[in-house]
């Protein structure tokens, strides 16, 4: 391997771009993506995911692929061939049957294999089940490079823990788990990340340990949220305010502060299926993990039925009623609409023949139309609504004057519990 480090980051999405930008403060970095529109957007100094501020991105960009520190983005394989570290940050989705779809990992491994040289290290960051790096990706690297694993090239794994939309816990401020295919490579990968991660690093003993650690972090969140979602269903039947209960219980030092809600996106709602699939493959049927998934996936329909109940209690004729939905993204302050569970609420509400307006200042209307066939508006609509349903706690919604949007008997339902006394009911 060359003495100087040159890093390629493969996949410039929510995870890849902030990481590439961070590494570019110390090393020459080439950001590679098969989506040439994304590459063009980034080279023009604009990040539509809003994860890297435009002025920060612009300051890190260099206009050509050179060995100077800085970031150059490209969709051309030639531009990454002289790198010696390849960090793969491509999506790891599930298919329509909730089974892991490793296609982007296979494809990106094939891409990297074509430019791999002796001594290079390929680090995977995508969330996977234990074994994917060594048992699934390494054979692809060997096949398409003609090189031998742990002799000619090496691999590492370092799971990403960023939280899109969160400007406080940015990539360098989150402790990073690292691992390598040999103890020496583990040290080397760990040292690489330690150069830029100010929060520090944790070198795990093996790649499988690091893979398992990431997938259980998200599975643990999923199960905990499922538990409070179940509590919300029970307490709603009893006329007890769940948020009040959680606040009271939260005064105990070891009570975990989870809130009920819709679990969407491509991490917490997806990663447990990766673990469950692997468990089933080796002959263990996971009960708790899948029960959590079932509970969380039922919440869209539940929210819709709760809203309709509230409308009927307020003498609102449900059929043809006007409902304003605040938020379509999968989480607050983030434009990401992938796997958003707000669409489950909308689907259930539509069965009642209601007239829905979706307002989301962050979601891209063309993307929502393309993904879900739904119309959204980016500006607050005029008019009065029979019901207002807050589904996402975007900052903009906290300041809204809802009175202007209401009729005398309108109802406000707050899934996120952020509207205080502006709402009639919370999840
Ligand atoms: N977004 C998060 O909050 C988050 C947090 C932690 C971990 N992760 C994990 O990180 C991984 C990436 O997630 P993301 O949210 O950044 O995804 P993303 O969809 O935002 O970005 C992935 C990028 O990879 C590109 N890509 C796909 N296939 C490619 C290929 N073969 N070669 C080159 N580029 C390719 C896409 O064009 C896209 O720009 C996933 O495994 C995810 O589970 C995500």
Coordinates of C-alpha atoms and ligand atoms in Angstrom, one line a residue:
X1 CA 0.0 0.0 0.0
X2 CA 1.1 3.6 -0.7
X3 CA 2.4 5.5 2.3
X4 CA -0.2 8.2 1.8
X5 CA -3.8 7.4 2.4
X6 CA -6.3 8.1 -0.4
X7 CA -9.9 7.2 0.5
X8 CA -12.8 6.4 -1.8
X9 CA -16.3 6.5 -0.2
X10 CA -18.8 4.5 -2.3
X11 CA -22.4 5.7 -2.0
X12 CA -22.9 9.4 -1.2
X13 CA -26.2 9.4 0.7
X14 CA -27.1 10.3 4.2
X15 CA -24.2 8.2 5.6
X16 CA -21.6 8.5 2.8
X17 CA -21.5 12.2 2.2
X18 CA -21.0 13.4 5.8
X19 CA -18.3 10.8 6.2
X20 CA -16.5 11.7 2.9
X21 CA -16.6 15.3 3.9
X22 CA -15.2 14.6 7.3
X23 CA -12.3 12.4 6.0
X24 CA -11.6 15.1 3.4
X25 CA -10.5 17.5 6.1
X26 CA -7.4 15.2 6.6
X27 CA -7.1 13.2 3.4
X28 CA -7.7 13.2 -0.3
X29 CA -11.1 11.7 -0.8
X30 CA -13.1 10.6 -3.8
X31 CA -16.8 10.3 -3.3
X32 CA -18.2 7.8 -5.8
X33 CA -21.9 7.2 -6.6
X34 CA -23.7 5.5 -9.4
X35 CA -26.3 8.3 -9.4
X36 CA -24.6 10.9 -11.6
X37 CA -27.4 13.4 -10.8
X38 CA -26.3 13.2 -7.1
X39 CA -22.6 13.6 -8.1
X40 CA -23.5 16.7 -10.1
X41 CA -25.5 18.2 -7.3
X42 CA -22.7 17.7 -4.8
X43 CA -20.0 19.0 -7.2
X44 CA -22.2 22.1 -7.6
X45 CA -22.0 22.5 -3.8
X46 CA -25.5 21.5 -2.8
X47 CA -26.7 18.6 -0.6
X48 CA -30.4 17.8 -1.0
X49 CA -30.3 15.5 2.1
X50 CA -29.5 18.6 4.2
X51 CA -26.9 16.6 6.1
X52 CA -23.9 18.7 5.1
X53 CA -24.4 22.5 5.0
X54 CA -23.9 23.9 1.5
X55 CA -21.1 26.2 2.7
X56 CA -19.3 23.4 4.5
X57 CA -19.6 21.2 1.4
X58 CA -18.4 24.0 -0.9
X59 CA -15.3 24.6 1.3
X60 CA -14.3 20.9 1.2
X61 CA -14.7 20.5 -2.6
X62 CA -11.7 20.4 -4.9
X63 CA -12.2 20.8 -8.7
X64 CA -10.1 17.8 -9.7
X65 CA -9.1 14.4 -8.5
X66 CA -5.7 15.0 -6.9
X67 CA -3.7 13.8 -4.0
X68 CA -4.4 17.0 -2.0
X69 CA -6.7 16.8 0.9
X70 CA -10.3 17.6 0.0
X71 CA -13.4 16.0 -1.6
X72 CA -13.9 15.3 -5.3
X73 CA -17.1 13.5 -6.3
X74 CA -17.4 11.3 -9.3
X75 CA -19.4 8.5 -11.0
X76 CA -16.4 7.4 -13.0
X77 CA -14.6 4.3 -11.9
X78 CA -11.3 5.6 -13.1
X79 CA -11.3 8.2 -10.4
X80 CA -11.2 5.7 -7.6
X81 CA -8.6 3.3 -9.0
X82 CA -5.6 4.9 -7.2
X83 CA -7.3 4.9 -3.7
X84 CA -6.1 2.5 -1.0
X85 CA -9.0 2.6 1.4
X86 CA -12.5 1.9 0.0
X87 CA -15.4 2.7 2.4
X88 CA -18.8 1.3 1.3
X89 CA -21.9 3.2 2.4
X90 CA -24.6 1.8 0.1
X91 CA -28.2 1.1 1.2
X92 CA -29.2 -2.2 2.8
X93 CA -33.0 -2.4 2.2
X94 CA -35.5 -5.3 2.6
X95 CA -37.6 -6.7 -0.3
X96 CA -41.4 -6.7 -0.3
X97 CA -41.3 -9.8 2.0
X98 CA -39.1 -8.0 4.4
X99 CA -36.1 -10.1 3.5
X100 CA -32.6 -8.5 3.3
X101 CA -31.8 -7.3 -0.2
X102 CA -28.0 -7.3 -0.5
X103 CA -28.0 -6.2 -4.1
X104 CA -26.4 -2.8 -3.6
X105 CA -23.7 -4.4 -1.4
X106 CA -22.9 -7.1 -4.1
X107 CA -22.9 -4.5 -6.8
X108 CA -20.7 -2.0 -5.0
X109 CA -18.3 -4.8 -4.0
X110 CA -18.0 -5.8 -7.6
X111 CA -17.3 -2.1 -8.5
X112 CA -14.5 -1.9 -5.9
X113 CA -13.1 -5.3 -6.9
X114 CA -12.4 -4.0 -10.4
X115 CA -10.0 -1.3 -9.1
X116 CA -8.7 -3.2 -6.0
X117 CA -4.9 -3.4 -5.7
X118 CA -2.6 -5.3 -3.4
X119 CA -2.6 -4.0 0.1
X120 CA -5.9 -2.1 -0.2
X121 CA -8.5 -2.2 2.6
X122 CA -12.3 -2.2 2.0
X123 CA -14.3 -1.1 4.9
X124 CA -18.1 -1.7 5.0
X125 CA -20.3 0.8 6.9
X126 CA -23.8 -0.4 5.7
X127 CA -25.9 -2.0 8.4
X128 CA -26.0 -5.8 8.0
X129 CA -26.5 -9.0 9.9
X130 CA -23.3 -10.7 11.3
X131 CA -21.4 -12.5 8.6
X132 CA -22.4 -10.4 5.6
X133 CA -18.9 -8.7 5.2
X134 CA -16.8 -11.8 5.3
X135 CA -19.3 -14.4 3.9
X136 CA -21.1 -12.4 1.3
X137 CA -19.0 -9.4 0.3
X138 CA -15.5 -10.9 0.5
X139 CA -16.2 -13.7 -2.1
X140 CA -17.4 -10.9 -4.5
X141 CA -14.2 -8.9 -3.9
X142 CA -12.1 -12.0 -4.5
X143 CA -14.0 -13.1 -7.6
X144 CA -13.9 -9.8 -9.5
X145 CA -10.4 -8.7 -8.4
X146 CA -8.6 -12.0 -8.7
X147 CA -6.9 -11.1 -5.4
X148 CA -6.7 -13.2 -2.3
X149 CA -8.4 -12.2 0.9
X150 CA -6.2 -11.4 3.9
X151 CA -3.1 -11.9 1.8
X152 CA -3.5 -9.4 -1.1
X153 CA -6.4 -7.3 0.3
X154 CA -8.1 -6.8 3.6
X155 CA -11.5 -5.8 4.9
X156 CA -12.9 -3.9 7.9
X157 CA -16.3 -3.0 9.2
X158 CA -17.3 0.2 11.0
X159 CA -21.1 0.7 11.5
X160 CA -22.5 4.2 11.1
X161 CA -24.6 5.7 13.9
X162 CA -25.6 9.1 12.6
X163 CA -29.1 10.4 13.1
X164 CA -30.2 12.3 10.1
X165 CA -31.6 15.8 10.8
X166 CA -29.7 15.9 14.1
X167 CA -27.3 18.8 14.0
X168 CA -25.9 18.0 17.4
X169 CA -24.8 14.4 17.1
X170 CA -22.8 14.7 13.8
X171 CA -20.6 12.0 12.6
X172 CA -17.3 13.1 14.2
X173 CA -19.1 13.5 17.6
X174 CA -20.4 9.9 17.7
X175 CA -18.0 7.2 19.1
X176 CA -17.3 4.8 16.2
X177 CA -17.0 1.0 16.5
X178 CA -14.3 -0.4 14.2
X179 CA -13.1 -3.9 13.3
X180 CA -10.7 -5.5 10.8
X181 CA -10.2 -8.9 9.2
X182 CA -7.0 -9.5 11.1
X183 CA -5.9 -7.9 14.4
X184 CA -3.3 -5.7 12.6
X185 CA -6.0 -4.5 10.1
X186 CA -8.3 -3.8 12.9
X187 CA -5.7 -1.5 14.4
X188 CA -5.1 0.1 11.0
X189 CA -8.9 0.7 10.4
X190 CA -9.3 2.0 14.0
X191 CA -6.4 4.4 13.5
X192 CA -7.8 5.7 10.3
X193 CA -11.1 6.6 11.9
X194 CA -9.4 7.9 15.1
X195 CA -7.8 10.6 12.9
X196 CA -11.2 12.3 12.3
X197 CA -13.7 11.0 14.9
X198 CA -13.2 13.3 17.8
X199 CA -15.6 11.3 20.1
X200 CA -13.1 8.4 19.9
X201 CA -13.3 4.8 18.6
X202 CA -13.9 1.3 19.9
X203 CA -12.0 -1.5 18.3
X204 CA -14.2 -4.6 18.3
X205 CA -12.4 -8.0 18.4
X206 CA -14.0 -9.2 15.1
X207 CA -16.0 -8.0 12.2
X208 CA -18.9 -10.2 13.2
X209 CA -19.0 -8.5 16.6
X210 CA -19.1 -5.1 15.1
X211 CA -21.8 -6.1 12.6
X212 CA -23.9 -7.6 15.4
X213 CA -23.4 -4.6 17.7
X214 CA -24.9 -2.2 15.1
X215 CA -27.9 -4.4 14.2
X216 CA -28.8 -4.9 17.9
X217 CA -28.6 -1.1 18.6
X218 CA -31.5 -0.5 16.2
X219 CA -33.3 -3.7 17.1
X220 CA -33.2 -2.7 20.8
X221 CA -34.8 0.7 19.9
X222 CA -37.5 -1.0 17.8
X223 CA -38.4 -3.3 20.6
X224 CA -38.5 -0.6 23.2
X225 CA -40.7 1.6 21.0
X226 CA -43.0 -1.4 20.4
X227 CA -43.4 -1.7 24.1
X228 CA -44.4 1.9 24.6
X229 CA -46.7 1.6 21.6
X230 CA -48.4 -1.3 23.3
X231 CA -48.7 0.8 26.5
X232 CA -50.3 3.6 24.5
X233 CA -52.9 1.2 23.1
X234 CA -53.7 -0.1 26.7
X235 CA -53.7 3.3 28.3
X236 CA -55.9 4.9 25.6
X237 CA -58.5 2.2 26.3
X238 CA -58.3 3.2 30.0
X239 CA -58.5 6.9 29.4
X240 CA -55.0 7.4 30.8
X241 CA -52.6 9.9 29.2
X242 CA -49.6 7.8 28.1
X243 CA -47.2 10.7 28.0
X244 CA -48.1 11.6 31.6
X245 CA -47.4 8.0 32.6
X246 CA -44.1 8.0 30.8
X247 CA -43.1 11.3 32.4
X248 CA -44.0 9.9 35.9
X249 CA -42.2 6.6 35.3
X250 CA -39.2 8.5 33.9
X251 CA -38.4 9.9 37.2
X252 CA -36.9 6.5 38.2
X253 CA -33.2 6.5 37.5
X254 CA -33.2 3.4 35.3
X255 CA -36.5 3.9 33.4
X256 CA -35.8 4.1 29.6
X257 CA -37.2 7.3 27.9
X258 CA -38.9 5.9 24.8
X259 CA -42.0 7.4 23.3
X260 CA -44.8 5.9 21.3
X261 CA -44.9 6.6 17.5
X262 CA -44.7 5.5 13.9
X263 CA -41.4 3.6 13.2
X264 CA -40.4 4.3 9.6
X265 CA -37.3 5.0 7.7
X266 CA -34.7 2.5 6.6
X267 CA -32.9 1.7 9.8
X268 CA -35.0 1.0 12.9
X269 CA -37.9 -0.4 11.0
X270 CA -35.7 -2.5 8.7
X271 CA -32.6 -3.6 10.5
X272 CA -34.4 -6.0 12.9
X273 CA -35.5 -8.0 9.8
X274 CA -31.8 -8.5 9.0
X275 CA -31.2 -10.0 12.4
X276 CA -34.4 -12.0 12.3
X277 CA -33.6 -13.4 8.8
X278 CA -30.2 -14.6 9.9
X279 CA -31.6 -16.2 13.1
X280 CA -34.2 -18.1 11.0
X281 CA -31.5 -19.2 8.6
X282 CA -29.6 -20.8 11.4
X283 CA -32.7 -22.5 12.9
X284 CA -33.9 -20.0 15.6
X285 CA -37.3 -18.4 15.3
X286 CA -37.0 -15.0 16.9
X287 CA -40.1 -14.1 18.9
X288 CA -39.4 -10.8 20.6
X289 CA -37.8 -9.1 17.5
X290 CA -40.7 -10.0 15.2
X291 CA -43.3 -9.2 17.8
X292 CA -41.8 -5.7 18.0
X293 CA -41.9 -5.3 14.2
X294 CA -45.6 -6.4 14.1
X295 CA -46.6 -4.0 16.8
X296 CA -44.8 -1.0 15.2
X297 CA -46.1 -1.8 11.8
X298 CA -49.7 -1.7 13.1
X299 CA -49.4 1.8 14.4
X300 CA -50.4 3.6 11.1
X301 CA -53.8 1.9 11.1
X302 CA -54.2 2.5 14.8
X303 CA -53.5 6.3 14.5
X304 CA -56.1 6.5 11.7
X305 CA -58.8 4.7 13.8
X306 CA -58.0 6.9 16.8
X307 CA -58.4 10.1 14.8
X308 CA -61.7 8.9 13.3
X309 CA -63.0 8.0 16.8
X310 CA -62.1 11.5 18.0
X311 CA -63.8 13.1 15.0
X312 CA -67.0 11.1 15.7
X313 CA -66.9 12.0 19.4
X314 CA -66.9 15.7 18.2
X315 CA -69.9 15.2 15.9
X316 CA -67.8 15.6 12.8
X317 CA -69.1 13.8 9.7
X318 CA -66.1 11.7 8.7
X319 CA -67.0 11.1 5.0
X320 CA -65.7 13.9 2.8
X321 CA -64.3 15.7 5.9
X322 CA -61.2 17.8 5.3
X323 CA -58.1 16.5 7.1
X324 CA -54.7 18.3 7.3
X325 CA -51.7 16.1 7.8
X326 CA -48.6 17.8 9.2
X327 CA -45.6 15.9 8.0
X328 CA -44.9 13.0 5.6
X329 CA -41.2 12.3 6.2
X330 CA -40.1 9.4 8.3
X331 CA -38.7 11.6 11.0
X332 CA -38.5 15.2 12.2
X333 CA -36.3 17.9 10.5
X334 CA -35.2 15.6 7.8
X335 CA -36.4 15.4 4.1
X336 CA -36.2 11.6 3.9
X337 CA -39.5 10.0 2.9
X338 CA -38.2 6.4 2.4
X339 CA -40.4 3.8 4.2
X340 CA -42.3 6.5 6.0
X341 CA -45.2 5.1 8.0
X342 CA -47.3 8.3 7.6
X343 CA -48.5 6.7 4.4
X344 CA -50.0 3.8 6.4
X345 CA -52.1 6.4 8.3
X346 CA -53.1 8.1 5.0
X347 CA -54.0 4.7 3.4
X348 CA -56.3 3.8 6.4
X349 CA -57.9 7.3 6.5
X350 CA -58.7 7.1 2.8
X351 CA -60.8 4.1 3.4
X352 CA -63.2 6.4 5.2
X353 CA -63.6 8.6 2.1
X354 CA -61.9 11.7 3.7
X355 CA -60.3 14.6 1.8
X356 CA -56.6 14.8 2.8
X357 CA -54.1 17.7 2.5
X358 CA -50.5 16.8 3.3
X359 CA -48.3 19.7 4.3
X360 CA -44.6 19.1 4.7
X361 CA -42.1 21.9 4.3
X362 CA -39.1 19.5 4.0
X363 CA -40.3 16.6 1.8
X364 CA -39.8 16.9 -2.0
X365 CA -43.3 16.8 -3.5
X366 CA -42.0 15.1 -6.7
X367 CA -40.3 12.4 -4.7
X368 CA -43.5 11.8 -2.6
X369 CA -45.6 11.6 -5.8
X370 CA -43.1 9.2 -7.4
X371 CA -42.8 6.9 -4.3
X372 CA -46.4 7.0 -3.0
X373 CA -48.6 8.7 -5.7
X374 CA -49.5 11.4 -3.1
X375 CA -49.7 15.1 -3.5
X376 CA -48.0 17.3 -0.9
X377 CA -47.6 21.0 -0.4
X378 CA -44.5 22.8 1.0
X379 CA -46.4 25.9 2.1
X380 CA -49.1 26.1 4.7
X381 CA -52.4 25.7 2.9
X382 CA -55.3 28.1 3.2
X383 CA -58.6 27.0 4.4
X384 CA -60.3 25.4 7.4
X385 CA -60.0 21.7 8.3
X386 CA -62.2 19.3 10.3
X387 CA -59.2 17.5 11.7
X388 CA -55.5 18.3 12.0
X389 CA -53.1 15.4 12.5
X390 CA -49.5 16.0 13.5
X391 CA -47.5 13.0 12.4
X392 CA -43.9 14.5 12.3
X393 CA -42.4 16.9 14.8
X394 CA -40.7 19.3 12.3
X395 CA -39.5 22.5 13.9
X396 CA -41.8 24.5 11.7
X397 CA -44.9 22.8 13.1
X398 CA -44.2 23.7 16.7
X399 CA -44.7 27.4 15.9
X400 CA -47.8 27.0 13.8
X401 CA -51.0 28.9 14.8
X402 CA -53.5 26.1 14.4
X403 CA -56.5 28.3 15.3
X404 CA -56.5 29.8 11.8
X405 CA -56.8 26.3 10.3
X406 CA -59.7 25.1 12.5
X407 CA -63.5 25.3 12.4
X408 CA -65.4 25.6 15.7
X409 CA -65.6 21.8 16.3
X410 CA -62.3 20.7 14.6
X411 CA -60.1 18.2 16.4
X412 CA -56.3 18.1 16.6
X413 CA -54.5 14.8 17.1
X414 CA -50.8 14.8 18.0
X415 CA -48.9 11.6 17.3
X416 CA -45.6 13.0 18.6
X417 CA -46.9 14.7 21.8
X418 CA -45.3 18.0 21.0
X419 CA -48.3 20.4 20.7
X420 CA -49.0 20.7 24.4
X421 CA -52.5 22.1 25.0
X422 CA -52.9 22.9 21.3
X423 CA -54.1 19.3 20.7
X424 CA -57.2 17.4 21.8
X425 CA -55.6 14.0 22.0
X426 CA -52.1 12.5 21.8
X427 CA -51.0 9.0 20.8
Ligands
LIG1 N1 -29.5 7.1 7.0 C1 -29.3 6.7 8.3 O1 -29.9 7.2 9.2 C2 -28.3 5.6 8.6 C3 -27.7 5.6 9.9 C4 -26.9 4.6 10.2 C5 -26.6 3.6 9.2 N2 -27.2 3.6 8.0 C6 -26.9 2.6 7.0 O2 -26.0 3.1 6.1 C7 -26.2 2.6 4.8 C8 -26.5 3.7 3.8 O3 -27.6 4.4 4.2 P1 -28.0 5.8 3.6 O4 -29.1 6.3 4.4 O5 -26.8 6.7 3.5 O6 -28.5 5.4 2.1 P2 -28.8 6.5 0.9 O7 -29.8 5.8 0.1 O8 -29.0 7.8 1.5 O9 -27.4 6.6 0.1 C9 -26.9 5.5 -0.6 C10 -26.2 6.0 -1.8 O10 -25.5 4.9 -2.4 C11 -25.6 5.0 -3.8 N3 -25.5 3.7 -4.3 C12 -26.3 2.7 -4.4 N4 -25.8 1.6 -5.0 C13 -24.5 2.0 -5.3 C14 -23.4 1.3 -5.9 N5 -23.5 0.1 -6.4 N6 -22.3 2.0 -6.1 C15 -22.2 3.3 -5.7 N7 -23.1 4.0 -5.1 C16 -24.3 3.3 -4.9 C17 -27.0 5.6 -4.0 O11 -27.1 6.2 -5.3 C18 -27.1 6.6 -2.8 O12 -26.6 7.9 -3.2 C19 -27.4 1.6 5.0 O13 -26.9 0.3 5.2 C20 -28.1 2.1 6.2 O14 -28.8 1.1 6.9 C21 -28.1 4.6 7.7

